Coordinates of C-alpha atoms and ligand atoms in Angstrom, one line a residue:
M1 CA -45.2 181.6 4.1
T2 CA -43.0 180.5 1.2
H3 CA -40.3 182.4 -0.7
Q4 CA -40.6 183.5 -4.3
E5 CA -37.6 183.1 -6.6
R6 CA -35.4 186.1 -6.7
V7 CA -31.9 186.7 -8.0
F8 CA -29.2 188.8 -6.3
S9 CA -25.6 189.4 -7.2
G10 CA -22.9 192.1 -6.9
V11 CA -19.7 193.4 -8.4
Q12 CA -17.1 195.4 -6.5
P13 CA -16.3 198.9 -7.8
T14 CA -12.5 198.4 -7.5
G15 CA -11.6 199.5 -11.0
N16 CA -10.3 197.4 -13.9
L17 CA -13.6 195.6 -14.6
H18 CA -12.5 192.7 -16.8
L19 CA -13.6 189.9 -19.1
G20 CA -13.7 187.5 -16.2
N21 CA -16.2 189.6 -14.4
Y22 CA -18.2 190.0 -17.6
L23 CA -18.2 186.3 -18.7
G24 CA -18.3 184.8 -15.2
A25 CA -21.0 187.1 -13.8
I26 CA -22.5 190.0 -15.8
T27 CA -23.6 187.9 -18.9
K28 CA -25.4 185.6 -16.5
F29 CA -27.1 188.7 -14.9
V30 CA -28.3 189.7 -18.3
A31 CA -29.8 186.3 -19.2
L32 CA -31.6 185.9 -15.8
Q33 CA -33.5 189.1 -16.1
E34 CA -35.7 187.5 -18.7
S35 CA -37.0 184.9 -16.2
H36 CA -36.5 186.4 -12.8
E37 CA -36.9 189.4 -10.5
C38 CA -33.3 190.5 -10.2
L39 CA -31.3 192.8 -8.0
Y40 CA -27.8 193.8 -9.2
C41 CA -25.7 195.6 -6.7
V42 CA -22.5 197.7 -6.9
V43 CA -20.9 196.5 -3.7
D44 CA -19.0 199.5 -2.4
L45 CA -19.1 198.3 1.2
H46 CA -17.2 195.2 0.0
A47 CA -14.8 197.4 -2.0
I48 CA -13.5 199.3 1.0
T49 CA -12.4 196.1 2.8
V50 CA -9.1 196.9 1.0
W51 CA -8.0 200.6 0.5
Q52 CA -9.9 202.6 -2.1
D53 CA -8.9 206.1 -3.0
P54 CA -11.9 208.2 -2.0
K55 CA -11.3 210.4 -5.1
E56 CA -11.7 207.4 -7.4
L57 CA -14.4 205.4 -5.7
A58 CA -17.4 207.3 -7.0
G59 CA -16.1 207.0 -10.6
N60 CA -15.6 203.2 -10.1
I61 CA -19.1 202.9 -8.8
R62 CA -20.4 204.6 -11.9
E63 CA -18.2 202.5 -14.1
V64 CA -19.7 199.2 -12.8
T65 CA -23.2 200.7 -13.1
A66 CA -22.5 201.7 -16.7
A67 CA -21.2 198.2 -17.4
F68 CA -24.4 196.6 -16.1
I69 CA -26.5 198.8 -18.3
A70 CA -24.3 198.7 -21.4
S71 CA -24.2 194.9 -21.2
G72 CA -28.0 194.8 -21.4
I73 CA -29.5 194.9 -17.9
D74 CA -32.6 197.1 -18.0
P75 CA -32.6 199.4 -14.9
K76 CA -36.3 200.0 -15.3
K77 CA -37.3 196.3 -15.3
Q78 CA -34.7 195.2 -12.8
I79 CA -33.0 196.9 -9.8
I80 CA -29.5 198.3 -10.2
F81 CA -28.3 200.0 -7.0
N82 CA -25.4 200.8 -4.8
Q83 CA -24.9 198.8 -1.6
S84 CA -24.1 201.7 0.8
Q85 CA -27.3 203.4 -0.2
V86 CA -29.4 200.7 1.5
S87 CA -28.5 200.6 5.2
G88 CA -30.0 197.1 5.7
H89 CA -26.8 195.5 4.2
A90 CA -24.6 196.8 7.1
E91 CA -27.3 196.2 9.7
L92 CA -28.0 192.6 8.7
A93 CA -24.3 192.0 8.4
W94 CA -23.9 192.8 12.1
V95 CA -26.6 190.4 13.1
L96 CA -24.9 187.7 10.9
N97 CA -21.5 188.5 12.4
C98 CA -23.1 187.2 15.6
V99 CA -24.4 184.0 13.9
A100 CA -21.4 183.0 11.9
R101 CA -18.6 181.2 13.7
M102 CA -14.9 182.2 13.7
G103 CA -14.0 178.7 12.7
W104 CA -16.1 179.0 9.5
L105 CA -14.5 182.3 8.5
N106 CA -11.0 180.9 9.2
R107 CA -11.5 178.4 6.4
M108 CA -12.2 181.0 3.7
T109 CA -9.5 180.8 1.1
Q110 CA -10.2 184.2 -0.4
F111 CA -9.2 185.9 2.9
K112 CA -6.0 183.8 3.0
E113 CA -5.2 184.7 -0.6
K114 CA -6.0 188.4 -0.2
A115 CA -4.4 188.9 3.2
G116 CA -1.4 186.9 2.2
K117 CA 1.5 186.9 4.6
H118 CA 0.2 190.2 6.2
K119 CA -2.8 188.8 8.0
E120 CA -2.3 190.9 11.1
N121 CA -2.4 194.0 8.9
A122 CA -5.6 193.1 6.9
S123 CA -8.7 195.0 7.8
V124 CA -11.3 193.3 10.0
G125 CA -13.8 194.0 7.2
L126 CA -11.8 191.8 4.8
F127 CA -12.1 188.9 7.3
T128 CA -15.9 189.4 7.8
Y129 CA -16.4 190.0 4.0
P130 CA -18.3 186.7 3.6
N131 CA -20.8 187.7 6.3
L132 CA -21.6 190.9 4.5
M133 CA -22.0 188.9 1.3
A134 CA -24.5 186.6 3.1
A135 CA -26.3 189.7 4.3
D136 CA -26.5 191.1 0.8
I137 CA -28.3 188.0 -0.4
L138 CA -30.4 187.2 2.7
L139 CA -31.6 190.8 3.0
Y140 CA -33.8 190.2 -0.1
H141 CA -34.5 186.5 0.6
A142 CA -32.8 185.9 -2.7
T143 CA -33.0 182.3 -3.9
H144 CA -30.4 182.4 -6.8
V145 CA -27.0 183.9 -7.0
P146 CA -25.0 184.0 -10.3
V147 CA -21.3 184.2 -9.5
G148 CA -17.9 183.0 -10.8
E149 CA -16.3 179.9 -9.4
D150 CA -14.2 181.9 -7.0
Q151 CA -17.3 182.8 -4.9
K152 CA -18.5 179.2 -4.5
Q153 CA -17.1 178.9 -0.9
H154 CA -18.6 182.2 0.1
L155 CA -22.0 181.0 -1.2
E156 CA -21.7 177.8 0.8
L157 CA -21.0 179.9 3.9
A158 CA -24.1 182.1 3.2
R159 CA -26.2 178.9 3.1
D160 CA -24.7 177.7 6.4
I161 CA -25.4 181.1 8.0
A162 CA -29.0 181.1 6.7
Q163 CA -29.5 177.6 8.2
K164 CA -27.9 178.4 11.5
F165 CA -30.1 181.5 11.8
N166 CA -33.2 179.5 11.1
V167 CA -32.2 176.9 13.7
D168 CA -31.1 179.3 16.4
F169 CA -34.3 181.4 16.1
A170 CA -36.7 178.6 15.2
D171 CA -39.3 179.5 17.8
T172 CA -39.6 183.2 17.0
I173 CA -39.4 182.5 13.3
K174 CA -42.6 180.4 13.7
E175 CA -44.2 183.0 15.9
A176 CA -43.4 185.6 13.1
G177 CA -45.6 183.5 10.7
F178 CA -43.1 181.3 9.0
E179 CA -44.7 178.0 10.0
E180 CA -42.1 175.8 8.3
G181 CA -39.3 177.6 10.3
I182 CA -37.6 178.9 7.2
F183 CA -37.0 182.7 7.5
F184 CA -33.9 182.9 5.3
P185 CA -34.1 180.6 2.3
Q186 CA -30.8 178.9 1.4
P187 CA -29.5 180.6 -1.7
E188 CA -28.5 178.5 -4.7
P189 CA -25.3 179.4 -6.5
L190 CA -25.5 179.6 -10.2
I191 CA -22.1 178.8 -11.6
Q192 CA -22.4 177.5 -15.1
G193 CA -20.9 177.6 -18.6
P194 CA -17.4 177.5 -20.1
A195 CA -16.1 180.7 -18.3
T196 CA -16.8 180.4 -14.6
R197 CA -13.1 180.9 -13.9
V198 CA -11.4 183.0 -16.6
M199 CA -7.6 182.8 -16.1
S200 CA -4.9 185.4 -16.5
L201 CA -3.7 185.8 -20.1
R202 CA -0.1 185.7 -18.7
D203 CA -0.4 182.7 -16.5
G204 CA -3.0 180.0 -17.0
S205 CA -2.8 179.0 -13.3
K206 CA -3.9 182.4 -12.0
K207 CA -7.4 183.9 -12.1
M208 CA -7.9 186.9 -14.3
S209 CA -8.2 189.6 -11.6
K210 CA -8.6 193.4 -11.2
S211 CA -5.6 193.6 -8.8
D212 CA -3.0 191.8 -11.0
P213 CA -0.2 194.3 -11.5
S214 CA 0.1 193.3 -15.2
E215 CA -2.3 195.1 -17.5
M216 CA -1.5 192.4 -20.0
S217 CA -3.1 189.7 -17.8
R218 CA -6.6 191.0 -18.4
I219 CA -8.9 192.4 -21.0
T220 CA -10.8 195.2 -19.4
M221 CA -14.3 196.3 -20.4
T222 CA -12.9 199.7 -21.5
D223 CA -10.1 198.4 -23.7
D224 CA -10.2 199.6 -27.3
A225 CA -10.0 197.2 -30.2
D226 CA -6.3 197.5 -30.7
T227 CA -5.5 196.9 -27.1
I228 CA -7.8 193.8 -27.0
A229 CA -6.1 192.4 -30.1
K230 CA -2.6 193.1 -28.7
K231 CA -3.4 191.4 -25.4
I232 CA -4.7 188.3 -27.1
R233 CA -1.8 188.2 -29.5
K234 CA 0.6 188.3 -26.6
A235 CA -1.3 185.9 -24.4
K236 CA 0.8 183.0 -23.2
T237 CA 0.2 179.7 -25.0
D238 CA 2.0 176.4 -25.5
P239 CA 3.5 175.4 -28.9
D240 CA 0.9 172.7 -29.9
A241 CA -2.1 173.0 -32.1
L242 CA -5.6 173.0 -30.6
P243 CA -6.9 169.5 -29.9
S244 CA -10.2 168.3 -31.5
E245 CA -11.7 167.2 -28.2
T246 CA -11.9 168.8 -24.7
D247 CA -9.9 165.9 -23.2
G248 CA -6.9 167.2 -25.0
L249 CA -7.2 170.5 -23.1
K250 CA -6.3 168.8 -19.8
D251 CA -2.8 169.9 -18.6
R252 CA -2.9 172.8 -21.1
P253 CA -4.3 175.6 -18.9
E254 CA -3.6 178.5 -21.3
A255 CA -5.2 176.7 -24.3
N256 CA -8.1 175.7 -22.1
N257 CA -8.6 179.3 -21.0
L258 CA -8.6 180.8 -24.5
V259 CA -11.0 178.1 -25.8
G260 CA -13.2 178.8 -22.8
I261 CA -13.2 182.5 -23.4
Y262 CA -14.0 181.9 -27.1
A263 CA -16.9 179.6 -26.2
A264 CA -18.4 182.0 -23.7
L265 CA -18.1 185.0 -26.0
K266 CA -19.8 183.0 -28.8
G267 CA -22.4 181.4 -26.5
V268 CA -21.4 177.8 -27.4
S269 CA -19.7 174.9 -25.6
K270 CA -15.9 174.2 -25.7
E271 CA -16.7 171.0 -27.6
D272 CA -18.3 173.2 -30.4
V273 CA -15.3 175.5 -30.5
L274 CA -13.0 172.5 -30.9
K275 CA -15.2 171.1 -33.7
D276 CA -14.5 174.2 -35.6
H277 CA -10.9 175.0 -34.5
G278 CA -9.4 171.6 -33.5
G279 CA -6.1 171.2 -35.3
A280 CA -5.6 175.0 -35.7
Q281 CA -2.4 176.7 -34.5
F282 CA -2.6 179.6 -32.2
S283 CA -1.4 181.8 -35.0
T284 CA -4.8 181.4 -36.6
F285 CA -6.9 180.8 -33.4
K286 CA -5.7 184.0 -31.7
P287 CA -6.8 186.4 -34.5
A288 CA -10.2 184.6 -34.6
L289 CA -10.5 185.1 -30.8
A290 CA -9.4 188.7 -31.0
E291 CA -12.0 189.4 -33.7
L292 CA -14.7 187.8 -31.6
A293 CA -13.7 189.6 -28.4
V294 CA -13.6 193.0 -30.2
E295 CA -17.0 192.3 -31.8
K296 CA -18.5 191.6 -28.3
V297 CA -16.6 193.9 -26.0
S298 CA -16.2 197.1 -28.1
P299 CA -19.9 198.0 -28.4
I300 CA -20.2 197.6 -24.6
A301 CA -17.1 199.8 -24.1
D302 CA -18.7 202.5 -26.4
E303 CA -22.0 202.4 -24.7
M304 CA -20.3 202.6 -21.3
Q305 CA -18.5 205.7 -22.4
K306 CA -21.7 207.3 -23.5
L307 CA -23.3 206.5 -20.1
L308 CA -20.3 207.8 -18.2
N309 CA -20.5 211.1 -20.0
D310 CA -23.7 211.7 -18.0
P311 CA -22.8 210.9 -14.3
A312 CA -25.9 212.7 -13.0
E313 CA -28.1 210.2 -14.9
L314 CA -26.2 207.2 -13.6
D315 CA -26.5 208.6 -10.0
A316 CA -30.3 209.0 -10.6
I317 CA -30.5 205.4 -11.8
L318 CA -28.7 204.2 -8.6
K319 CA -30.9 206.3 -6.4
D320 CA -34.1 205.0 -8.0
G321 CA -32.7 201.4 -7.6
A322 CA -31.8 202.0 -4.0
N323 CA -35.3 203.2 -3.2
R324 CA -36.8 200.1 -4.9
A325 CA -34.3 197.8 -3.2
Y326 CA -35.2 199.4 0.2
T327 CA -38.9 198.6 -0.2
I328 CA -38.0 194.9 -0.4
A329 CA -35.3 195.0 2.2
D330 CA -37.1 197.0 4.9
P331 CA -39.8 194.6 5.8
I332 CA -37.3 191.7 5.9
M333 CA -34.9 193.8 8.2
K334 CA -37.9 194.6 10.4
K335 CA -38.9 191.0 10.7
T336 CA -35.2 190.0 11.4
K337 CA -35.2 192.4 14.3
E338 CA -38.5 191.1 15.7
I339 CA -37.2 187.5 15.3
V340 CA -33.9 188.3 17.1
G341 CA -35.9 190.0 19.9
F342 CA -35.2 193.7 19.4
I343 CA -37.9 196.2 20.3
G344 CA -39.3 197.5 16.9
Ligands
AQP401 N1 -11.5 185.5 -13.4 C1 -12.8 185.4 -13.2 N2 -13.5 184.5 -14.0 C2 -14.9 184.4 -13.8 N3 -15.6 185.1 -12.9 C3 -14.9 186.0 -12.2 N4 -15.3 186.9 -11.3 C4 -14.2 187.6 -10.8 N5 -13.1 187.2 -11.4 C5 -13.5 186.2 -12.3 C6 -16.7 187.1 -10.8 O1 -17.1 188.4 -11.1 C7 -18.0 188.8 -10.1 C8 -17.6 190.1 -9.5 O2 -16.3 190.0 -8.8 P1 -15.9 191.0 -7.7 O3 -16.0 192.4 -8.3 O4 -16.7 190.8 -6.5 O5 -14.5 190.8 -7.3 P2 -13.4 189.6 -7.3 O6 -14.0 188.3 -7.3 O7 -12.5 189.9 -6.1 O8 -12.8 189.9 -8.6 P3 -11.3 190.2 -9.1 O9 -11.5 190.8 -10.4 O10 -10.6 189.0 -9.1 O11 -10.7 191.2 -8.1 P4 -9.5 191.1 -7.1 O12 -8.3 191.3 -8.0 O13 -9.7 192.2 -6.2 O14 -9.5 189.7 -6.5 C9 -18.1 187.7 -9.1 O15 -19.3 186.9 -9.3 C10 -16.9 186.9 -9.3 O16 -17.0 185.5 -9.0

């Protein structure tokens, strides 16, 4: 038995969906739907690894769903769904909790960053977050996972977990009909393009993030044109003109970030941006970037608003997606149980 190519990725409904999420992940989702079977998940189980206000969570789930659709993902052609509506995610995560090793998780930098100095107070879920992420992907035997650079380490862990499962259960995997001994394919990360790590507009050394206390650090998918222009105008930069080659962006994190954002929005390389804008001062480059950002983001924001005006329709799309996701996940979960030795 071999595995067909399948794409899986997720976005957390934690509010403040931003340009980093869009350029690092969602635009890739849109492109892949032309060539692959894709599952795009609103990962609410992941979201609750840090406190989420129950009164806001449903709205945030709908916001990510609306962003997927407004960005161009077709929910009829591909599967858009909500993680907690397919029970296999939590079930498989438990099995994988028993495959992954403490030592592996202890090396995860995202846990260290998010738990900070208050490790003892972090939820257990935040620590085992990468096992749930491995379950998300492996539950569908997904082969490709488009993500931003920050998820690279988690993807490597998912590959290690898949491999350990295949080795630990080699005999029963073969008995289950997988002659080559591969039940879980090792997923390939897809981390490409000029904006795999969009940085904060206030600090070129920090990732643009939903949880940054400064609103000015990020452009959100619901910002209006004036707000986008203001945030770009106020973005931190250095005093020099743009270089004409990418080598000149080394040691200039803020310039590098703005050029990367421009390139990704325009769908060209950083080299191409510098061919056109090399030598320009930020006083001329920033308005050009603002115009481009408004041109790309505003129609999505408008469409999101329209979709959000009909929450029942969004809920129906998620329900339909969950039903379709379940039909792929269920046989894989059943096989997993058989391989582990549970009574079916
Ligand atoms: N700054 C970024 N640049 C490029 N890609 C990014 N992603 C996140 N930030 C950037 C990618 O977006 C996808 C969804 O991310 P997520 O919702 O799972 O959450 P996250 O990685 O924890 O994102 P945030 O926004 O940075 O949240 P907080 O503030 O909670 O840490 C992923 O593919 C991610 O790589």
